[in-house]
Every structure is written in structure tokens, then in C-alpha cells.
Amino acid sequence: MSSPSANGRELTFGEAIKEALAEELRRDPRVFMLGEDIAEAGTTFKVLNGLVEEFGPERILDTPISEPGFTGLAVGAAMTGLRPVVDIMFGDFSGLIMDQIMNQAAKIHYMSGGKLKVPMVLRTTMGAGRRSAAQHSQSLHAWYSHIPGLKVAVPATPYDAKGLMKTAIRDDSPVIILEDKMMYKTVKGPVPAEEYTIPLGVADIKREGTDITLVATSSMVYVALEAAQLLDEIGVSAEVVDPRTMVPLDKQTLIESAKKTSRAIVIDEGYEQYGVTAELASVIADGAFYYLDAPVKRLGAMNVPIPFSPALEDLTIPNAKQVFEMAKVLCGKN
Amino acid sequence: MADVDREQWLHMYEQMAKIRAFEEQVNELYTSAKMPGLAHLYIGEEAVAVGVCEALRRDDYITSTHRGHGHCLAKGAVLDKMFCELLGKAAGYCRGKGGSMHIADQDTGNLGANAIVGGSAAIATGAAFSSKRLGNGRVAICFFGEGALGQGVLYESMNMAQLWKLPVVYVCENNLYNEYTHHSESTAGSMKARAEAFGILAVEVNGQNVGEVHEAAQQLIARARRGDGPAFLLCHTYRYHGHHVGDISRAYYRSKDEEQEWKTNRDPLQSLKDWLTANGMADAGIFEQIERSVADEVSVAVNYALNAPFPAPEEVSQHVFA
Ligand SMILES: Cc1ncc(C[n+]2csc(CCOP(=O)(O)OP(=O)(O)O)c2C)c(N)n1
């Protein structure tokens, strides 16, 4: 892992995000946040608790339930001198805001021949596993990644979440950050107290290995790490690579890792059909073809609306056992 | 009539004449296959853009629509860069990457024409939000056709604008038709009442009378600048040409008689001419002079644009990210 020493300081995923936002709000008076129930309530997930006390309701702004309206308002505000951070409670509401994001935010810089800029951040959630059913469980980062003009980050650790958030806020292009809602409280990790940022477009090797590359995004990093543990026990050394940002994509690190190990599986929580796994697998297949001992495999969410019943929901998301079994076959260990 | 002196009246006439001459030239470029893409002409509606923009400072913001040439020119865009953009040339406002439906010009506060009906309602509101937050006294004007009254984002924007007292004026140009459909088939109830439901001050004017538009705009803009919140200006107007230049056979949605009636009896340029003449502020000679100089400007600009180079191929992948 690439994190510099945090001297034992640990934050949860949610705390790291809040710390990034607080630092940027303090650093730059143009930064402000808007979304539903983000001020006193600190969001549905309580991630922003306390920010309104420090920065006031002018900078931590509760909006009406009007996702297209306030997302578009942020686009206009970003074009005219402010640096908004929009909070969309559930990534599933992306359908509502898509015009503002894909036709407006993503295209304005290009359509204006570089004259106008849209320095905004859109934070939203992804991830199944909370028994929230089909309209509150999707991971739609592939949608955003499909549109030229948007940068897309899917951090997996508190360290990455903080560093990527700070960079995103300082970026002059629209950046979408998708946060796994299951990780806000459950994931804890080292975060140094001193200032740092992480550039967009640099993958991180979460675990070194020599026999197979597991490319994993967001919460799937933990699934991959668990699978790597299982593989260790049968003498297979797995490398876990986290691209961290979908756009820009650090193709080189993915390709180099696959060249080194000669096998690769791509694991992502978005729907498998036409999804992120297809893109990443194709990057590896193309860039490391002559080094590969097996076809690149992929594992995404099942192509079904996420069901409510725990008995069913758990079947839809990739798990460590599946990754382990797939890796075993690829490595000829069955 | 508005508190406007002779010089300003003549300037407004000149601006309207410039828009009309520009648009007539665009029509010609298009019909002679020199212009790529689509063009939605503003001819007939000139008094709205000019009446409103004459009440703005250069650093005030506007957002515009697919029928946006008039708004851009009224806000201060120059002819050669406009023609260059329409022809996809590198010297255009957007380096040829936006075209007719996306002209933006930061120098004149033009945040861009938008090809999504209702698409800029929230953007204009966001610009007003910035103005208020930064305390720079700028006002944002959101131009849109009555067709946008069907879009929810407009109402979401109005709700926030009124809640937060943002300096934005929503200017609805009711030219009777949403493409090929009369507004009575698409818009229930009262147009004005839609804004009033939010507690937004709504004013209705004859959009063919530049003085009337200007006077109302001045008041609403001054009010917004003072911090008294958003307003809605409903302008009744008419487009003389088709929805776009290719819309030639229009009999199935509107009659020739109707078109003729607006062109002959409610033309914004003619009305202003008549009024200025009757009030002894100008005569035929002055109007001819203005028209001639505008025509010359247009022909110089279009020739410049026709001969200007296209963007270099490398530009295709530039400006994806800032
Ligand atoms: C969201 C959206 N839906 C449909 C269209 C296609 N379209 C372009 S212009 C137009 C009619 C617009 O009518 P109005 O808003 O009254 O403006 P006008 O053309 O009369 O100036 C339509 C339906 C579009 N561009 N955007």
C-alpha cells in the first residue's frame, strides 16, 4: 500500500471524507456544499456531521428535494466563480441528474472551445449489501465513466478517499466520486494528519503478488484481498491492483501487473453487462496479450435489479469465494 | 414608455436590425448549403433579446437556447466570431466546437446557448447563486421558449431562486409554438401563474414592443440587483420562419394568414420605426443609414468567416478536460 506513515492515526472511511471536505472548505472560501439534509442532519449517512457548525448554513446548504435543480445550480455556480461539492444521497438517483451532468457539466468546457470551466465535485454513493433493494443499491460508476469530460473516482480506503477528494475539489473539471455506503463506518485505516493529495489517474497496488492479478474497485478491493488470502493458502500469490479512478485510468499499472503475473481477473460491483469490468479487462487483454497464460476473466454484479431478500441480495455481488474459485481455475490449481 | 433617450432608442433599433440581417444571412448560408448542421432563426423575436439585454451590464450573465443568435448578439457578441462559429471555423466563439446551438462567450457574460429545452434553467440560477455569494451585483437572465414550461427543472430552479432570493430573471419567449405544436396543446393553465405559485413576481409584456420589454426588464433587473429576488418576464412574440431553416411547409401547424398578420402588423422593427418617427426622433433617412451600415458589417463578417480556416485536427481532443 502506498500510504505514507500515519503514526498510528486511523480514521473511518466516512471520517476521512469529512476531513478532506473540512480542510478544503477551510482552505478555499469558494468551496461550498449542497444537497439534501447535509447540514444539521449531516446527511442520511451522518458523514458530514459537524460541518455546518464550523462553516455555517451558507456553505453547507440544505436543498429542496430537487436533484436536477440543485445539480444544475452547482454547474452554473461552478461556471461563475464558485467550487461546489454536490451531495446526491443515493447513486441510484443519478437518472434524475444525468442531463445536468452528461449534457451540461461534462460538455461545457469542450463546447465552449475551452472558454468555460466547470470545477465541481459530485459525491454520491454506490454499493449493495444493505438490504435496501433495487432503487437504493446500485453501483453506477460505469454510467459516469462512459461520458467524455467527467473524471470518476471510486476510492476504497480512508487514505485514498481523503487524498482523492482533495484533488477533486482542486480540479478544474467536473469530478464524480462514488463512495461505498457500507464502508463509511466499517472501514477504518491509516490517514496521516499532515496535508497530502493523491493525483487522479494513478492506480495503487494494494497487495503485491506474482501469480495472478486481481484488479478490484471500491469495496471489491476487500473482496480481492480476502480472496488473495485464500489463494495464499494454496500457494498462489495474488497481486491486488486498485485503479482508484476510472477516468483518467492508469492503464499502465494494470498492464504491467498483468505482464508480471500473466493472469488477471477484474472485479467490480457494477452490473457486469457492458460494465467497468469489460473496459478494464479489455485494457489488460490488449496491453498484455503476449504475456498472458489465460484469458482475462471478469466478475461484476449479476445482471438483475438488486433484490431485497438477504438470501438473494448476497448472491448478486461478487464475493471472495467466487474470486478464489475463478483464480484457482486460471492458475490450473483444481 | 421606458426612460430611454434618443440615442438609446436608435441603438436598440440598430441591435434589432443587426440580429435580423445576421439571421437573414444565416438563412442564405444554410439554403445555399454553405452552413453545416441546423439553424433556428430568431427573426420576429428581436425585441425580446434587445429589450432585455439593453437593461444589462456587460458582466451580467445570460443563458440562451437553441434559438440563441439574437440573445448572443444582443449581449454584445461580434458578427465575425458568430459567423465563424456557425460555420465551424477555428476563430469562432467556441473554436467551432459548439456551433449555432452552443455559442458561449465569457467576455460578454454569455454562459452559453443550450440545445436541451429547459437545460439552462438551473445553470442561470447557479450563476445568480454565485453573484449573490460573491456579492458582485451581477444578475442572470435565463432566456427560454414557452416549450420549456413543460420541464420540471425550471420549477425546481424557480423554487430555489425564490427561497434563496437569487438575482435571476426568467424570460419566457412565448412564440406560440413548441416546434410544431401550439402551446395550448402542451401547456395547461396560466403561464404567468406558474411563476406566481412560487411567490415570484411575474410580468407579462408585448414582446413585439421593444420599449415595453425594456421597461419591464429594467425594473425586474434593478429589483434583482437590489436583492429583492427573482422575477418572471413573459413576452408574447412570434417567429416568422420555421422551427428551423428546413421547416418550410408549415401549413399543418399554422396558417399563412397568421404569419402574414404578425409580419405586417406586429413587426418589432417596423413598430419601433413608426413610433420614433411619430415622436419626431428619427426619419426614414436615419433608418436607411443604420440598415446600410449593418448590412455592410454583416457582409464583411460573413466573408471573413467563409474564408477563415477550420480548426486543426489536433483540436478534436483538446478541451475535454480543463
Ligand atoms: C429536452 C429536449 N426535448 C426536446 C428537444 C427537441 N426540441 C428542440 S426545440 C423544441 C421546441 C422548443 O420550443 P420552445 O421552448 O417554445 O422554443 P422555440 O423553439 O419556440 O424558441 C424541441 C421540442 C430538445 N432539444 N430538448
PDB file of N, CA and C in Angstrom, chain A residues 5 24 28 59 65 153-154 171 238 245 285 293:
ATOM      1  N   SER A   5       3.393   7.035   6.305  1.00  0.00           N
ATOM      2  CA  SER A   5       3.146   6.708   7.705  1.00  0.00           C
ATOM      3  C   SER A   5       2.135   7.650   8.341  1.00  0.00           C
ATOM      4  N   GLU A  24     -10.671  21.416   2.803  1.00  0.00           N
ATOM      5  CA  GLU A  24     -10.814  22.203   1.575  1.00  0.00           C
ATOM      6  C   GLU A  24     -11.751  23.397   1.786  1.00  0.00           C
ATOM      7  N   ASP A  28     -10.267  27.140   0.992  1.00  0.00           N
ATOM      8  CA  ASP A  28     -10.734  27.915  -0.160  1.00  0.00           C
ATOM      9  C   ASP A  28     -12.174  28.372   0.084  1.00  0.00           C
ATOM     10  N   ARG A  59     -22.535  27.754   3.619  1.00  0.00           N
ATOM     11  CA  ARG A  59     -21.570  26.926   2.884  1.00  0.00           C
ATOM     12  C   ARG A  59     -21.906  25.452   2.945  1.00  0.00           C
ATOM     13  N   ILE A  65     -35.762  18.884  -2.272  1.00  0.00           N
ATOM     14  CA  ILE A  65     -35.584  17.571  -2.916  1.00  0.00           C
ATOM     15  C   ILE A  65     -35.744  17.770  -4.415  1.00  0.00           C
ATOM     16  N   ALA A 153     -13.921   8.881  -9.700  1.00  0.00           N
ATOM     17  CA  ALA A 153     -13.100   8.208  -8.691  1.00  0.00           C
ATOM     18  C   ALA A 153     -13.959   7.273  -7.847  1.00  0.00           C
ATOM     19  N   VAL A 154     -13.382   6.116  -7.485  1.00  0.00           N
ATOM     20  CA  VAL A 154     -14.082   5.145  -6.631  1.00  0.00           C
ATOM     21  C   VAL A 154     -13.124   4.673  -5.530  1.00  0.00           C
ATOM     22  N   ASP A 171      -9.570  20.339  -8.758  1.00  0.00           N
ATOM     23  CA  ASP A 171      -9.531  20.122 -10.205  1.00  0.00           C
ATOM     24  C   ASP A 171     -10.498  21.090 -10.895  1.00  0.00           C
ATOM     25  N   ALA A 238      -1.309 -13.723  -5.143  1.00  0.00           N
ATOM     26  CA  ALA A 238      -2.139 -12.787  -5.920  1.00  0.00           C
ATOM     27  C   ALA A 238      -1.724 -11.348  -5.670  1.00  0.00           C
ATOM     28  N   THR A 245      -9.194   5.477  -9.791  1.00  0.00           N
ATOM     29  CA  THR A 245     -10.048   6.338 -10.621  1.00  0.00           C
ATOM     30  C   THR A 245     -10.343   5.600 -11.923  1.00  0.00           C
ATOM     31  N   ALA A 285      -6.233  -7.167 -21.741  1.00  0.00           N
ATOM     32  CA  ALA A 285      -6.110  -8.118 -22.850  1.00  0.00           C
ATOM     33  C   ALA A 285      -5.321  -7.491 -23.991  1.00  0.00           C
ATOM     34  N   ASP A 293      -1.153 -16.049 -19.805  1.00  0.00           N
ATOM     35  CA  ASP A 293      -1.245 -17.506 -19.897  1.00  0.00           C
ATOM     36  C   ASP A 293      -2.696 -17.961 -19.905  1.00  0.00           C
TER      37      ASP A 293
END
